[in-house]
CSV table of C-alpha atoms in Angstrom, one decimal:
chain,number,residue,atom,x,y,z
N,1,MET,CA,234.2,140.5,76.6
N,2,ASN,CA,231.4,141.0,78.6
N,3,ILE,CA,231.1,138.7,81.7
N,4,PHE,CA,227.9,138.5,83.5
N,5,VAL,CA,228.2,137.0,86.8
N,6,MET,CA,224.7,136.0,88.2
N,7,ARG,CA,223.7,134.5,91.6
N,8,HIS,CA,220.9,132.2,91.6
N,9,GLY,CA,217.3,132.8,92.4
N,10,GLN,CA,215.9,132.3,96.1
N,11,ALA,CA,215.9,128.6,96.8
N,12,SER,CA,213.9,126.6,99.3
N,13,SER,CA,215.5,125.2,102.2
N,14,GLN,CA,213.9,122.1,101.9
N,15,ALA,CA,215.6,119.5,99.9
N,16,SER,CA,217.4,115.7,100.3
N,17,SER,CA,220.6,117.4,99.8
N,18,ASP,CA,221.9,121.2,98.8
N,19,ALA,CA,222.6,120.3,95.6
N,20,GLN,CA,218.7,119.2,95.0
N,21,ARG,CA,217.3,122.8,96.4
N,22,PRO,CA,214.8,124.1,94.0
N,23,LEU,CA,213.9,127.8,93.2
N,24,THR,CA,210.7,129.2,95.3
N,25,GLU,CA,207.9,130.9,93.6
N,26,HIS,CA,209.8,134.3,94.8
N,27,GLY,CA,213.1,133.1,93.4
N,28,LYS,CA,211.5,132.4,90.0
N,29,GLU,CA,209.9,135.4,90.0
N,30,GLU,CA,213.2,137.5,90.9
N,31,VAL,CA,215.3,135.7,88.4
N,32,CYS,CA,212.8,136.6,85.8
N,33,HIS,CA,212.5,140.3,86.8
N,34,MET,CA,216.6,140.4,86.6
N,35,ALA,CA,216.4,138.7,82.9
N,36,GLN,CA,214.0,141.0,81.7
N,37,TRP,CA,215.8,144.0,83.1
N,38,LEU,CA,219.1,142.3,81.5
N,39,ALA,CA,217.4,141.7,78.3
N,40,GLN,CA,217.6,145.7,77.5
N,41,GLN,CA,221.2,145.3,77.8
N,42,VAL,CA,222.3,142.1,76.0
N,43,GLU,CA,220.3,140.1,73.4
N,44,SER,CA,222.2,137.2,73.7
N,45,PHE,CA,224.6,135.1,75.3
N,46,ASP,CA,227.2,133.6,73.4
N,47,ARG,CA,228.1,130.9,76.6
N,48,VAL,CA,226.6,130.1,79.8
N,49,LEU,CA,228.2,128.5,82.6
N,50,VAL,CA,226.0,127.0,85.2
N,51,SER,CA,226.6,125.4,88.3
N,52,PRO,CA,225.2,121.8,88.2
N,53,TYR,CA,223.1,122.4,91.0
N,54,LEU,CA,219.2,122.7,90.9
N,55,ARG,CA,218.7,126.0,91.6
N,56,THR,CA,221.0,127.3,89.3
N,57,ARG,CA,220.0,125.1,86.4
N,58,GLN,CA,216.1,126.4,87.2
N,59,THR,CA,217.8,129.9,87.0
N,60,TRP,CA,219.2,129.4,83.8
N,61,GLN,CA,216.1,127.9,82.4
N,62,GLN,CA,214.3,130.9,83.6
N,63,VAL,CA,216.5,133.6,82.4
N,64,SER,CA,216.8,131.4,78.8
N,65,THR,CA,213.4,132.5,78.2
N,66,ILE,CA,214.0,135.8,77.6
N,67,ILE,CA,217.5,135.8,76.9
N,68,PRO,CA,218.9,133.1,74.6
N,69,GLY,CA,222.4,131.4,75.2
N,70,MET,CA,224.0,129.7,72.2
N,71,ARG,CA,226.0,127.4,74.4
N,72,THR,CA,225.6,126.2,77.9
N,73,GLU,CA,227.8,124.1,79.8
N,74,PHE,CA,227.0,122.8,83.8
N,75,CYS,CA,230.6,123.2,85.5
N,76,ASN,CA,231.7,121.4,88.7
N,77,GLU,CA,233.9,124.3,89.0
N,78,LEU,CA,231.1,126.7,90.0
N,79,VAL,CA,229.7,124.6,93.0
N,80,PRO,CA,229.2,126.5,96.2
N,81,SER,CA,232.4,124.9,97.5
N,82,ALA,CA,234.4,125.4,94.3
N,83,ASP,CA,237.7,127.7,94.3
N,84,ALA,CA,237.3,130.9,93.1
N,85,ASP,CA,240.9,131.3,91.3
N,86,THR,CA,240.1,127.6,89.5
N,87,ALA,CA,236.3,129.2,88.6
N,88,ALA,CA,238.2,132.5,87.2
N,89,SER,CA,240.5,130.3,85.2
N,90,LEU,CA,238.2,128.7,83.4
N,91,ILE,CA,236.5,131.8,82.4
N,92,LEU,CA,239.7,133.5,81.4
N,93,ALA,CA,240.1,130.2,78.9
N,94,TYR,CA,236.8,131.0,77.6
N,95,GLY,CA,237.9,134.7,77.4
N,96,ASP,CA,241.2,134.0,75.4
N,97,VAL,CA,239.6,131.7,72.9
N,98,GLU,CA,236.5,133.9,72.3
N,99,GLN,CA,237.9,137.5,73.4
N,100,THR,CA,234.5,139.6,72.3
N,101,GLY,CA,230.9,138.5,73.1
N,102,ASN,CA,228.7,137.6,76.1
N,103,LEU,CA,229.3,135.3,78.8
N,104,LEU,CA,227.0,134.4,81.8
N,105,VAL,CA,227.8,132.4,84.8
N,106,ILE,CA,225.3,131.5,87.3
N,107,SER,CA,226.5,130.0,90.6
N,108,HIS,CA,226.2,130.5,94.8
N,109,MET,CA,227.2,132.6,97.0
N,110,PRO,CA,230.3,132.7,98.2
N,111,LEU,CA,231.7,131.9,95.1
N,112,VAL,CA,230.3,134.6,92.8
N,113,GLY,CA,231.9,137.4,95.2
N,114,PHE,CA,235.2,135.6,95.2
N,115,LEU,CA,234.8,135.1,91.4
N,116,VAL,CA,234.0,138.6,91.1
N,117,GLU,CA,237.5,139.6,93.1
N,118,SER,CA,239.6,137.0,91.4
N,119,LEU,CA,238.6,138.2,88.2
N,120,CYS,CA,239.0,142.1,88.6
N,121,PRO,CA,241.5,142.1,91.1
N,122,ALA,CA,241.2,145.9,92.2
N,123,THR,CA,237.7,144.8,93.6
N,124,MET,CA,236.9,143.2,96.8
N,125,ALA,CA,234.4,140.4,97.3
N,126,PRO,CA,231.0,141.9,96.5
N,127,VAL,CA,228.2,140.4,98.6
N,128,PHE,CA,225.3,139.3,96.0
N,129,VAL,CA,221.7,139.1,96.8
N,130,THR,CA,219.6,136.1,95.3
N,131,SER,CA,219.5,137.1,91.5
N,132,GLY,CA,222.1,139.5,91.6
N,133,VAL,CA,224.1,140.0,88.6
N,134,ALA,CA,227.5,141.6,88.3
N,135,LYS,CA,229.1,142.8,85.0
N,136,ILE,CA,232.5,142.8,84.1
N,137,THR,CA,234.6,143.9,81.4
N,138,LEU,CA,237.3,141.6,80.4
N,139,GLU,CA,240.2,143.3,78.1
N,140,LYS,CA,242.8,140.9,76.8
N,141,GLY,CA,246.3,142.2,78.9
N,142,HIS,CA,244.1,144.4,81.0
N,143,GLY,CA,242.2,142.1,83.6
N,144,GLY,CA,238.6,142.9,84.8
N,145,LEU,CA,237.1,145.6,85.1
N,146,PHE,CA,234.1,145.6,87.6
N,147,ASN,CA,231.2,147.5,86.1
N,148,TRP,CA,228.4,147.2,88.2
N,149,LEU,CA,226.2,144.5,91.0
N,150,GLU,CA,222.4,144.8,90.6
N,151,GLY,CA,219.9,142.7,92.5
N,152,PRO,CA,215.8,142.5,91.8
N,153,HIS,CA,215.2,145.3,94.7
N,154,SER,CA,217.9,148.1,93.6
N,155,ILE,CA,216.7,147.8,90.0
N,156,ARG,CA,212.8,148.1,90.7
N,157,PRO,CA,212.5,151.9,91.6
N,158,HIS,CA,214.5,152.8,88.7
N,159,HIS,CA,213.2,150.3,86.2
N,160,PRO,CA,209.2,149.7,86.6
N,161,ARG,CA,207.7,146.2,85.3
N,162,ARG,CA,206.5,146.7,81.7
N,163,TRP,CA,206.3,143.0,81.2
N,164,PRO,CA,203.9,140.2,82.7
N,165,LEU,CA,205.9,137.9,85.1
N,166,CYS,CA,207.1,135.1,83.3
N,167,GLY,CA,204.9,132.4,85.3
N,168,SER,CA,205.6,129.0,86.7
N,169,MET,CA,208.4,126.9,84.8
N,170,GLY,CA,205.9,124.2,85.2
């Protein structure tokens, strides 16, 4: 199973609560850029697990215009203050059931970094930029293998934009 762990796009600092912070226009553009790059590697996601916060829901909304997801769930285990081992257990449970395919997780710092560390014990928690995506390969009985971590700034020089921007989510 391939697990893609994504941090939400850049979010506004102005909102009535942390859970209600929306993506900025720049955040929407960087999510779009990462989704277009990721679409070269994955056609669809068998399952998508998303934090219930507004900025993560908007991130998935933007990604889903480029890469479809078969089943989407909003999980309180993925909020910023959640326990990484609990979130990893949730992901591993889906891995035991599905064993193959592509799973996308959209969450927040610092949880995304700790989640990589929890799934890949030989890896220290990486720092994700906004819209950053890590790929982990999960093999039954062998744990997780950390493949890579990319962000909109690290892929831009290597993958020039060939598509129009996604535009506003309306």
